[in-house]
PDB file of C-alpha atoms and ligand atoms in Angstrom:
ATOM      1  CA  MET A 356      23.865  69.741  81.040  1.00 91.00           C
ATOM      2  CA  LEU A 357      26.496  67.080  81.819  1.00 95.00           C
ATOM      3  CA  GLU A 358      24.807  63.924  82.442  1.00 97.00           C
ATOM      4  CA  HIS A 359      26.433  60.990  84.371  1.00 97.00           C
ATOM      5  CA  LYS A 360      25.109  57.538  82.748  1.00 98.00           C
ATOM      6  CA  ILE A 361      26.049  53.991  82.825  1.00 97.00           C
ATOM      7  CA  PHE A 362      25.748  50.794  80.358  1.00 96.00           C
ATOM      8  CA  THR A 363      23.696  47.696  81.753  1.00 94.00           C
ATOM      9  CA  ASN A 364      27.169  46.065  82.142  1.00 95.00           C
ATOM     10  CA  GLY A 365      27.992  48.841  84.586  1.00 95.00           C
ATOM     11  CA  PHE A 366      30.449  50.868  81.748  1.00 98.00           C
ATOM     12  CA  LYS A 367      30.340  54.336  82.995  1.00 98.00           C
ATOM     13  CA  TYR A 368      30.166  57.294  80.563  1.00 98.00           C
ATOM     14  CA  ILE A 369      29.479  61.409  80.526  1.00 98.00           C
ATOM     15  CA  GLU A 370      26.855  63.079  78.236  1.00 98.00           C
ATOM     16  CA  VAL A 371      27.677  66.267  77.483  1.00 98.00           C
ATOM     17  CA  THR A 372      24.794  68.491  75.550  1.00 98.00           C
ATOM     18  CA  ASN A 373      24.722  72.239  75.404  1.00 98.00           C
ATOM     19  CA  LEU A 374      23.658  74.834  72.510  1.00 97.00           C
ATOM     20  CA  HIS A 375      26.381  73.737  69.853  1.00 98.00           C
ATOM     21  CA  ALA A 376      26.676  70.236  70.353  1.00 98.00           C
ATOM     22  CA  GLN A 377      26.581  66.789  71.825  1.00 98.00           C
ATOM     23  CA  ALA A 378      29.039  64.460  72.736  1.00 98.00           C
ATOM     24  CA  LYS A 379      29.572  61.137  74.518  1.00 98.00           C
ATOM     25  CA  ILE A 380      32.919  60.550  77.065  1.00 98.00           C
ATOM     26  CA  ALA A 381      33.653  57.237  78.342  1.00 98.00           C
ATOM     27  CA  LEU A 382      35.540  57.526  82.201  1.00 98.00           C
ATOM     28  CA  GLN A 383      37.697  54.398  81.135  1.00 98.00           C
ATOM     29  CA  GLY A 384      39.854  55.953  78.752  1.00 98.00           C
ATOM     30  CA  ALA A 385      38.659  59.603  79.224  1.00 98.00           C
ATOM     31  CA  HIS A 386      37.381  58.531  75.731  1.00 98.00           C
ATOM     32  CA  VAL A 387      35.018  61.243  73.457  1.00 99.00           C
ATOM     33  CA  PHE A 388      33.545  58.303  71.713  1.00 98.00           C
ATOM     34  CA  GLU A 389      30.227  60.360  70.026  1.00 98.00           C
ATOM     35  CA  TYR A 390      30.388  64.215  68.968  1.00 98.00           C
ATOM     36  CA  LYS A 391      27.993  65.775  67.251  1.00 98.00           C
ATOM     37  CA  VAL A 392      27.322  69.394  66.174  1.00 98.00           C
ATOM     38  CA  LYS A 393      23.732  70.237  65.644  1.00 96.00           C
ATOM     39  CA  ASP A 394      22.457  69.701  62.473  1.00 93.00           C
ATOM     40  CA  LYS A 395      25.865  68.141  61.164  1.00 96.00           C
ATOM     41  CA  PRO A 396      27.310  64.651  61.155  1.00 96.00           C
ATOM     42  CA  ALA A 397      29.145  63.248  63.384  1.00 97.00           C
ATOM     43  CA  LEU A 398      32.410  64.298  63.435  1.00 98.00           C
ATOM     44  CA  LEU A 399      34.036  60.713  65.050  1.00 98.00           C
ATOM     45  CA  TRP A 400      33.375  57.401  63.514  1.00 98.00           C
ATOM     46  CA  LEU A 401      32.083  54.253  65.889  1.00 98.00           C
ATOM     47  CA  SER A 402      32.499  51.037  65.239  1.00 98.00           C
ATOM     48  CA  SER A 403      29.042  49.425  65.604  1.00 98.00           C
ATOM     49  CA  GLN A 404      30.905  46.394  67.110  1.00 98.00           C
ATOM     50  CA  ALA A 405      32.519  48.358  69.540  1.00 98.00           C
ATOM     51  CA  TYR A 406      33.376  46.593  72.752  1.00 97.00           C
ATOM     52  CA  PHE A 407      32.332  48.898  76.301  1.00 98.00           C
ATOM     53  CA  GLU A 408      33.830  46.674  78.465  1.00 97.00           C
ATOM     54  CA  GLU A 409      36.056  46.844  81.188  1.00 96.00           C
ATOM     55  CA  SER A 410      40.038  46.629  80.305  1.00 95.00           C
ATOM     56  CA  LYS A 411      39.009  46.765  76.358  1.00 97.00           C
ATOM     57  CA  ALA A 412      40.107  49.551  74.103  1.00 98.00           C
ATOM     58  CA  ILE A 413      36.851  51.029  72.194  1.00 98.00           C
ATOM     59  CA  ARG A 414      37.265  51.114  68.427  1.00 98.00           C
ATOM     60  CA  GLY A 415      36.294  54.539  67.338  1.00 98.00           C
ATOM     61  CA  GLY A 416      36.012  57.895  68.942  1.00 99.00           C
ATOM     62  CA  ILE A 417      39.201  59.269  70.364  1.00 99.00           C
ATOM     63  CA  PRO A 418      41.561  56.962  72.262  1.00 98.00           C
ATOM     64  CA  ILE A 419      43.984  58.711  74.291  1.00 98.00           C
ATOM     65  CA  CYS A 420      47.321  56.455  73.877  1.00 98.00           C
ATOM     66  CA  PHE A 421      49.476  57.386  76.215  1.00 98.00           C
ATOM     67  CA  PRO A 422      52.527  57.304  78.020  1.00 98.00           C
ATOM     68  CA  TRP A 423      53.823  55.325  74.713  1.00 98.00           C
ATOM     69  CA  PHE A 424      52.786  55.144  71.252  1.00 98.00           C
ATOM     70  CA  GLY A 425      52.007  51.650  69.557  1.00 98.00           C
ATOM     71  CA  LYS A 426      54.253  48.590  70.823  1.00 96.00           C
ATOM     72  CA  HIS A 427      56.357  49.359  73.685  1.00 96.00           C
ATOM     73  CA  LYS A 428      59.924  49.710  72.762  1.00 92.00           C
ATOM     74  CA  GLU A 429      61.307  47.272  75.090  1.00 93.00           C
ATOM     75  CA  ASP A 430      58.454  44.366  76.189  1.00 95.00           C
ATOM     76  CA  SER A 431      55.896  43.719  73.692  1.00 92.00           C
ATOM     77  CA  SER A 432      53.902  42.128  76.088  1.00 95.00           C
ATOM     78  CA  LEU A 433      52.869  45.607  77.254  1.00 97.00           C
ATOM     79  CA  PRO A 434      49.554  46.811  75.592  1.00 96.00           C
ATOM     80  CA  GLN A 435      49.506  49.045  72.520  1.00 97.00           C
ATOM     81  CA  HIS A 436      49.517  52.292  73.275  1.00 98.00           C
ATOM     82  CA  GLY A 437      49.685  52.354  76.562  1.00 98.00           C
ATOM     83  CA  PHE A 438      47.628  51.917  79.425  1.00 98.00           C
ATOM     84  CA  ALA A 439      45.480  54.833  80.044  1.00 98.00           C
ATOM     85  CA  ARG A 440      42.758  53.807  76.934  1.00 98.00           C
ATOM     86  CA  THR A 441      41.787  51.083  79.290  1.00 98.00           C
ATOM     87  CA  THR A 442      42.320  52.554  82.691  1.00 98.00           C
ATOM     88  CA  LEU A 443      39.396  54.600  84.331  1.00 98.00           C
ATOM     89  CA  TRP A 444      39.866  58.178  84.477  1.00 98.00           C
ATOM     90  CA  GLU A 445      38.744  61.011  87.043  1.00 98.00           C
ATOM     91  CA  LEU A 446      36.359  63.636  86.081  1.00 98.00           C
ATOM     92  CA  VAL A 447      37.768  66.595  88.342  1.00 98.00           C
ATOM     93  CA  HIS A 448      35.964  69.839  86.601  1.00 98.00           C
ATOM     94  CA  GLU A 449      33.009  70.207  85.002  1.00 97.00           C
ATOM     95  CA  GLU A 450      32.120  73.924  83.738  1.00 97.00           C
ATOM     96  CA  GLU A 451      29.784  75.857  81.351  1.00 97.00           C
ATOM     97  CA  LEU A 452      31.525  78.325  78.934  1.00 98.00           C
ATOM     98  CA  GLU A 453      30.216  81.440  78.175  1.00 97.00           C
ATOM     99  CA  ASP A 454      29.932  80.945  74.956  1.00 97.00           C
ATOM    100  CA  GLY A 455      27.673  77.868  75.436  1.00 98.00           C
ATOM    101  CA  SER A 456      30.466  75.295  75.421  1.00 98.00           C
ATOM    102  CA  THR A 457      31.184  72.968  78.070  1.00 98.00           C
ATOM    103  CA  HIS A 458      34.855  72.306  80.098  1.00 98.00           C
ATOM    104  CA  ILE A 459      35.121  68.758  80.496  1.00 98.00           C
ATOM    105  CA  ARG A 460      38.378  68.006  82.698  1.00 98.00           C
ATOM    106  CA  LEU A 461      39.637  64.382  83.416  1.00 98.00           C
ATOM    107  CA  LYS A 462      42.458  63.201  85.557  1.00 98.00           C
ATOM    108  CA  LEU A 463      44.628  60.242  85.184  1.00 98.00           C
ATOM    109  CA  SER A 464      47.702  59.554  87.784  1.00 98.00           C
ATOM    110  CA  ASP A 465      49.956  56.915  88.503  1.00 98.00           C
ATOM    111  CA  SER A 466      48.724  54.168  91.052  1.00 98.00           C
ATOM    112  CA  GLU A 467      50.074  50.715  92.474  1.00 97.00           C
ATOM    113  CA  GLU A 468      49.252  48.980  88.545  1.00 97.00           C
ATOM    114  CA  THR A 469      50.446  51.811  86.299  1.00 98.00           C
ATOM    115  CA  LEU A 470      53.904  51.910  88.942  1.00 98.00           C
ATOM    116  CA  LYS A 471      54.204  47.970  87.845  1.00 96.00           C
ATOM    117  CA  VAL A 472      54.419  48.501  84.153  1.00 96.00           C
ATOM    118  CA  TRP A 473      55.857  52.606  83.889  1.00 98.00           C
ATOM    119  CA  ALA A 474      57.972  53.305  86.902  1.00 98.00           C
ATOM    120  CA  TYR A 475      57.372  56.467  87.143  1.00 98.00           C
ATOM    121  CA  LYS A 476      54.626  58.761  89.297  1.00 98.00           C
ATOM    122  CA  PHE A 477      52.471  61.597  86.651  1.00 98.00           C
ATOM    123  CA  GLU A 478      49.240  62.846  86.320  1.00 98.00           C
ATOM    124  CA  VAL A 479      47.856  63.258  83.132  1.00 98.00           C
ATOM    125  CA  TYR A 480      44.887  65.746  82.635  1.00 98.00           C
ATOM    126  CA  LEU A 481      42.165  65.649  79.214  1.00 99.00           C
ATOM    127  CA  ASP A 482      39.939  68.821  79.124  1.00 98.00           C
ATOM    128  CA  VAL A 483      37.893  68.656  76.218  1.00 98.00           C
ATOM    129  CA  VAL A 484      35.832  71.702  75.280  1.00 98.00           C
ATOM    130  CA  VAL A 485      32.285  70.275  73.761  1.00 98.00           C
ATOM    131  CA  GLY A 486      31.267  73.752  71.755  1.00 98.00           C
ATOM    132  CA  GLU A 487      30.705  74.291  67.765  1.00 98.00           C
ATOM    133  CA  LYS A 488      34.576  72.857  67.785  1.00 98.00           C
ATOM    134  CA  LEU A 489      35.769  70.400  69.815  1.00 98.00           C
ATOM    135  CA  SER A 490      39.283  71.063  71.229  1.00 98.00           C
ATOM    136  CA  LEU A 491      41.023  68.624  73.494  1.00 98.00           C
ATOM    137  CA  GLY A 492      44.291  69.380  75.350  1.00 98.00           C
ATOM    138  CA  LEU A 493      46.167  66.427  77.109  1.00 98.00           C
ATOM    139  CA  HIS A 494      48.545  67.897  79.689  1.00 98.00           C
ATOM    140  CA  ILE A 495      51.341  65.534  81.281  1.00 98.00           C
ATOM    141  CA  ILE A 496      52.792  66.605  84.697  1.00 98.00           C
ATOM    142  CA  ASN A 497      56.139  64.931  85.811  1.00 98.00           C
ATOM    143  CA  ASN A 498      55.959  64.198  89.473  1.00 98.00           C
ATOM    144  CA  ASP A 499      58.682  62.014  89.554  1.00 98.00           C
ATOM    145  CA  THR A 500      62.561  62.540  90.570  1.00 98.00           C
ATOM    146  CA  LYS A 501      63.579  60.991  87.431  1.00 98.00           C
ATOM    147  CA  ALA A 502      62.972  62.821  83.326  1.00 98.00           C
ATOM    148  CA  PHE A 503      60.489  60.559  81.651  1.00 98.00           C
ATOM    149  CA  GLU A 504      60.053  59.466  77.808  1.00 98.00           C
ATOM    150  CA  VAL A 505      56.336  59.431  76.605  1.00 98.00           C
ATOM    151  CA  SER A 506      54.972  58.920  73.123  1.00 98.00           C
ATOM    152  CA  THR A 507      51.088  59.822  72.965  1.00 98.00           C
ATOM    153  CA  ALA A 508      48.337  60.206  70.357  1.00 98.00           C
ATOM    154  CA  LEU A 509      45.079  61.784  70.378  1.00 98.00           C
ATOM    155  CA  HIS A 510      44.377  58.394  67.909  1.00 98.00           C
ATOM    156  CA  THR A 511      41.106  60.218  66.392  1.00 99.00           C
ATOM    157  CA  TYR A 512      38.695  57.962  63.781  1.00 99.00           C
ATOM    158  CA  PHE A 513      36.955  59.999  61.836  1.00 98.00           C
ATOM    159  CA  ASP A 514      33.758  59.272  60.431  1.00 98.00           C
ATOM    160  CA  ILE A 515      33.997  59.641  56.081  1.00 98.00           C
ATOM    161  CA  SER A 516      31.416  58.790  53.668  1.00 98.00           C
ATOM    162  CA  HIS A 517      33.622  56.646  51.863  1.00 98.00           C
ATOM    163  CA  ILE A 518      37.346  56.361  51.794  1.00 98.00           C
ATOM    164  CA  ASP A 519      37.567  56.783  48.102  1.00 98.00           C
ATOM    165  CA  ASN A 520      36.222  60.396  48.538  1.00 98.00           C
ATOM    166  CA  ILE A 521      38.743  61.845  50.674  1.00 98.00           C
ATOM    167  CA  SER A 522      42.061  63.437  50.443  1.00 98.00           C
ATOM    168  CA  ILE A 523      44.464  64.684  53.304  1.00 98.00           C
ATOM    169  CA  GLU A 524      46.000  68.450  52.404  1.00 97.00           C
ATOM    170  CA  GLY A 525      48.862  69.508  54.715  1.00 97.00           C
ATOM    171  CA  LEU A 526      51.359  66.959  54.078  1.00 98.00           C
ATOM    172  CA  ASP A 527      52.675  67.799  51.473  1.00 97.00           C
ATOM    173  CA  GLY A 528      56.630  67.625  51.272  1.00 97.00           C
ATOM    174  CA  CYS A 529      56.587  65.881  55.137  1.00 98.00           C
ATOM    175  CA  SER A 530      58.369  62.883  55.593  1.00 98.00           C
ATOM    176  CA  TYR A 531      56.965  60.003  57.426  1.00 98.00           C
ATOM    177  CA  TYR A 532      57.804  56.677  58.323  1.00 98.00           C
ATOM    178  CA  ASP A 533      56.161  53.282  56.635  1.00 98.00           C
ATOM    179  CA  ALA A 534      55.143  50.871  59.431  1.00 98.00           C
ATOM    180  CA  LEU A 535      54.312  48.116  56.921  1.00 98.00           C
ATOM    181  CA  THR A 536      57.400  48.722  55.194  1.00 98.00           C
ATOM    182  CA  GLN A 537      59.321  50.083  57.669  1.00 98.00           C
ATOM    183  CA  THR A 538      60.613  52.435  55.435  1.00 98.00           C
ATOM    184  CA  SER A 539      60.830  55.964  55.513  1.00 98.00           C
ATOM    185  CA  HIS A 540      59.882  58.510  52.460  1.00 98.00           C
ATOM    186  CA  VAL A 541      58.425  61.662  51.621  1.00 98.00           C
ATOM    187  CA  GLN A 542      54.848  62.909  50.890  1.00 98.00           C
ATOM    188  CA  ASN A 543      54.718  64.636  47.258  1.00 94.00           C
ATOM    189  CA  LYS A 544      50.941  65.632  47.273  1.00 92.00           C
ATOM    190  CA  ILE A 545      47.575  65.768  48.470  1.00 96.00           C
ATOM    191  CA  LEU A 546      47.377  62.058  50.329  1.00 98.00           C
ATOM    192  CA  GLN A 547      44.592  59.738  49.007  1.00 98.00           C
ATOM    193  CA  ILE A 548      44.200  56.386  50.116  1.00 98.00           C
ATOM    194  CA  ASN A 549      43.506  53.413  48.117  1.00 97.00           C
ATOM    195  CA  SER A 550      45.053  50.799  50.455  1.00 98.00           C
ATOM    196  CA  GLU A 551      46.031  49.864  53.767  1.00 98.00           C
ATOM    197  CA  VAL A 552      47.994  52.730  55.357  1.00 98.00           C
ATOM    198  CA  ASP A 553      50.133  53.324  58.772  1.00 98.00           C
ATOM    199  CA  ARG A 554      52.626  56.064  58.429  1.00 98.00           C
ATOM    200  CA  VAL A 555      53.849  58.415  60.618  1.00 98.00           C
ATOM    201  CA  TYR A 556      54.302  61.579  59.266  1.00 98.00           C
ATOM    202  CA  GLN A 557      56.923  64.212  60.920  1.00 98.00           C
ATOM    203  CA  ILE A 558      54.522  67.503  60.327  1.00 97.00           C
ATOM    204  CA  LYS A 559      56.012  71.338  59.151  1.00 93.00           C
ATOM    205  CA  GLU A 560      52.771  72.971  59.767  1.00 92.00           C
ATOM    206  CA  ASN A 561      50.235  72.508  62.578  1.00 95.00           C
ATOM    207  CA  SER A 562      47.602  72.230  59.971  1.00 98.00           C
ATOM    208  CA  VAL A 563      45.790  69.500  58.449  1.00 98.00           C
ATOM    209  CA  ARG A 564      42.784  69.347  56.618  1.00 98.00           C
ATOM    210  CA  LEU A 565      40.493  66.203  55.912  1.00 98.00           C
ATOM    211  CA  ASN A 566      38.274  66.568  52.607  1.00 98.00           C
ATOM    212  CA  ASP A 567      35.379  64.344  52.135  1.00 98.00           C
ATOM    213  CA  GLY A 568      33.395  65.807  49.523  1.00 94.00           C
ATOM    214  CA  SER A 569      31.417  69.029  50.443  1.00 91.00           C
ATOM    215  CA  LYS A 570      32.895  68.410  53.790  1.00 94.00           C
ATOM    216  CA  GLN A 571      36.300  69.501  55.399  1.00 98.00           C
ATOM    217  CA  ILE A 572      37.650  68.992  58.636  1.00 98.00           C
ATOM    218  CA  GLY A 573      40.313  70.848  60.246  1.00 98.00           C
ATOM    219  CA  ILE A 574      42.884  69.641  62.767  1.00 98.00           C
ATOM    220  CA  GLU A 575      45.312  72.142  64.086  1.00 98.00           C
ATOM    221  CA  SER A 576      47.522  71.209  66.667  1.00 98.00           C
ATOM    222  CA  LYS A 577      49.849  72.462  69.409  1.00 98.00           C
ATOM    223  CA  GLY A 578      52.536  70.764  71.170  1.00 98.00           C
ATOM    224  CA  SER A 579      52.569  67.695  68.170  1.00 98.00           C
ATOM    225  CA  SER A 580      55.075  67.679  65.079  1.00 98.00           C
ATOM    226  CA  SER A 581      53.515  64.520  64.060  1.00 98.00           C
ATOM    227  CA  ILE A 582      50.471  62.953  62.704  1.00 98.00           C
ATOM    228  CA  VAL A 583      49.640  59.501  62.337  1.00 98.00           C
ATOM    229  CA  VAL A 584      47.256  58.092  59.573  1.00 98.00           C
ATOM    230  CA  TRP A 585      45.884  54.980  59.688  1.00 98.00           C
ATOM    231  CA  ASN A 586      43.239  52.518  57.805  1.00 99.00           C
ATOM    232  CA  PRO A 587      43.471  48.941  58.653  1.00 98.00           C
ATOM    233  CA  TRP A 588      42.202  47.892  54.999  1.00 98.00           C
ATOM    234  CA  LYS A 589      39.827  44.916  54.295  1.00 98.00           C
ATOM    235  CA  GLU A 590      41.905  41.628  55.877  1.00 98.00           C
ATOM    236  CA  LYS A 591      42.803  43.678  59.159  1.00 98.00           C
ATOM    237  CA  SER A 592      39.452  44.596  59.637  1.00 98.00           C
ATOM    238  CA  MET A 593      37.787  41.028  58.763  1.00 98.00           C
ATOM    239  CA  ALA A 594      40.926  40.024  61.620  1.00 98.00           C
ATOM    240  CA  MET A 595      39.136  42.898  63.994  1.00 98.00           C
ATOM    241  CA  LEU A 596      36.486  41.313  66.030  1.00 97.00           C
ATOM    242  CA  ASP A 597      35.270  44.808  67.091  1.00 98.00           C
ATOM    243  CA  MET A 598      35.208  45.960  63.939  1.00 98.00           C
ATOM    244  CA  LEU A 599      32.995  44.934  60.383  1.00 98.00           C
ATOM    245  CA  ASP A 600      34.275  43.313  57.538  1.00 98.00           C
ATOM    246  CA  ASP A 601      34.053  46.657  55.442  1.00 98.00           C
ATOM    247  CA  GLY A 602      34.386  49.044  58.578  1.00 98.00           C
ATOM    248  CA  TYR A 603      37.585  50.724  56.779  1.00 98.00           C
ATOM    249  CA  LEU A 604      35.244  51.964  54.037  1.00 98.00           C
ATOM    250  CA  ASN A 605      33.980  54.821  56.323  1.00 98.00           C
ATOM    251  CA  MET A 606      36.624  55.469  58.439  1.00 98.00           C
ATOM    252  CA  VAL A 607      40.214  56.919  58.644  1.00 98.00           C
ATOM    253  CA  CYS A 608      42.390  57.799  61.675  1.00 99.00           C
ATOM    254  CA  LEU A 609      44.088  61.096  61.885  1.00 98.00           C
ATOM    255  CA  GLU A 610      46.316  61.039  65.191  1.00 98.00           C
ATOM    256  CA  THR A 611      47.824  64.064  66.354  1.00 98.00           C
ATOM    257  CA  SER A 612      50.810  62.523  67.957  1.00 98.00           C
ATOM    258  CA  ASN A 613      54.375  63.002  69.247  1.00 98.00           C
ATOM    259  CA  ALA A 614      55.343  59.375  68.066  1.00 98.00           C
ATOM    260  CA  ARG A 615      58.819  58.319  66.439  1.00 98.00           C
ATOM    261  CA  GLU A 616      61.121  61.371  66.140  1.00 97.00           C
ATOM    262  CA  ASP A 617      58.548  63.607  68.189  1.00 98.00           C
ATOM    263  CA  THR A 618      58.767  61.690  71.265  1.00 98.00           C
ATOM    264  CA  ARG A 619      59.099  64.006  74.509  1.00 98.00           C
ATOM    265  CA  ILE A 620      61.105  63.994  77.427  1.00 98.00           C
ATOM    266  CA  VAL A 621      59.126  65.443  80.179  1.00 98.00           C
ATOM    267  CA  GLN A 622      61.766  66.711  83.342  1.00 98.00           C
ATOM    268  CA  PRO A 623      60.844  66.412  86.792  1.00 98.00           C
ATOM    269  CA  THR A 624      58.230  69.063  87.682  1.00 98.00           C
ATOM    270  CA  GLN A 625      57.501  69.886  84.375  1.00 98.00           C
ATOM    271  CA  THR A 626      54.311  69.961  81.492  1.00 98.00           C
ATOM    272  CA  HIS A 627      54.073  68.626  78.301  1.00 98.00           C
ATOM    273  CA  SER A 628      51.177  69.326  76.346  1.00 98.00           C
ATOM    274  CA  ILE A 629      49.573  68.040  73.131  1.00 98.00           C
ATOM    275  CA  GLU A 630      46.591  69.887  71.929  1.00 98.00           C
ATOM    276  CA  VAL A 631      44.000  69.572  68.904  1.00 98.00           C
ATOM    277  CA  VAL A 632      40.977  71.684  68.075  1.00 98.00           C
ATOM    278  CA  TYR A 633      38.701  70.102  65.330  1.00 98.00           C
ATOM    279  CA  THR A 634      36.381  72.142  63.005  1.00 98.00           C
ATOM    280  CA  GLN A 635      33.731  71.221  60.420  1.00 97.00           C
ATOM    281  CA  SER A 636      32.649  72.830  57.178  1.00 94.00           C
TER     282      SER A 636
HETATM  283  C1  BG6 B 808      47.636  53.025  64.617  1.00 62.32           C
HETATM  284  C2  BG6 B 808      48.615  52.079  64.554  1.00 62.32           C
HETATM  285  O1  BG6 B 808      47.967  53.891  65.809  1.00 62.32           O
HETATM  286  O2  BG6 B 808      46.354  52.312  65.699  1.00 62.32           O
HETATM  287  C3  BG6 B 808      48.412  51.008  63.788  1.00 62.32           C
HETATM  288  O3  BG6 B 808      50.012  52.749  63.996  1.00 62.32           O
HETATM  289  C4  BG6 B 808      47.709  50.104  64.830  1.00 62.32           C
HETATM  290  O4  BG6 B 808      49.637  50.086  63.831  1.00 62.32           O
HETATM  291  C5  BG6 B 808      46.209  50.774  65.188  1.00 62.32           C
HETATM  292  O5  BG6 B 808      47.257  48.570  64.459  1.00 62.32           O
HETATM  293  C6  BG6 B 808      45.079  50.348  65.938  1.00 62.32           C
HETATM  294  O6  BG6 B 808      45.496  49.844  67.207  1.00 62.32           O
HETATM  295  P1  BG6 B 808      44.587  48.968  68.407  1.00 62.32           P
HETATM  296  O7  BG6 B 808      45.471  48.814  69.345  1.00 62.32           O
HETATM  297  O8  BG6 B 808      43.675  50.347  68.221  1.00 62.32           O
HETATM  298  O9  BG6 B 808      44.024  48.097  67.440  1.00 62.32           O
END
């Protein structure tokens, strides 16, 4: 079942409820901000202080970073992580699948506003399948006559029991760029987090696992060979108005991306897709 809902300030979202799970997706940003499989804990972390307001990014869930990840390369006055997460998308398809999952498709295309900050014609579709697993596919189509460069991320905030309890598997031997020190390194064991982390890993296999005590989350990706690991830690949490001071203790971002060396060029008429499937056990 799919319901169109609206907060009192006019902010619109879709609520999906089916045999397997429940999810909430904001039309602004095509932003999945809740997903919960029946009888399992919530997969996504959502800040209790998150803004659900026009033109503001939601702190939590799965922000879509497009057409650039992080700061704009040449113009730092442009919005961090691009404009997709603060722009209204359109729901173009909804379907109940045979296995009881629900497929939702949202679309964003160039407009007078986007052309002012990114001079390309494009269409982007986000396919979301809400089922026992959560799948996302971002399909970027170049409708222009010139090639464009994109860096993207499915900037997922995972809900965790405590930052001290988690480990991240699948990064061993991978090189990473540490945005805090602006230096490059190689990961030499399972990653555990005990201070601020802001890294872009170039991954070797498209499979990463987040262990949280007895809970495990599998992250299987396609069309991506980088993953961003981010936790703001205490001081930066305190500085963010849309996050509680100790919010960092219960979240970690593992962002399937096309970042840094994994930035992509999309030729006219071509499509680039980046996909991820999350499983919980
Ligand atoms: C991460 C970046 O992906 O997103 C960090 O690597 C950034 O540098 C973080 O601080 C959050 O960004 P924002 O714009 O949502 O506060």
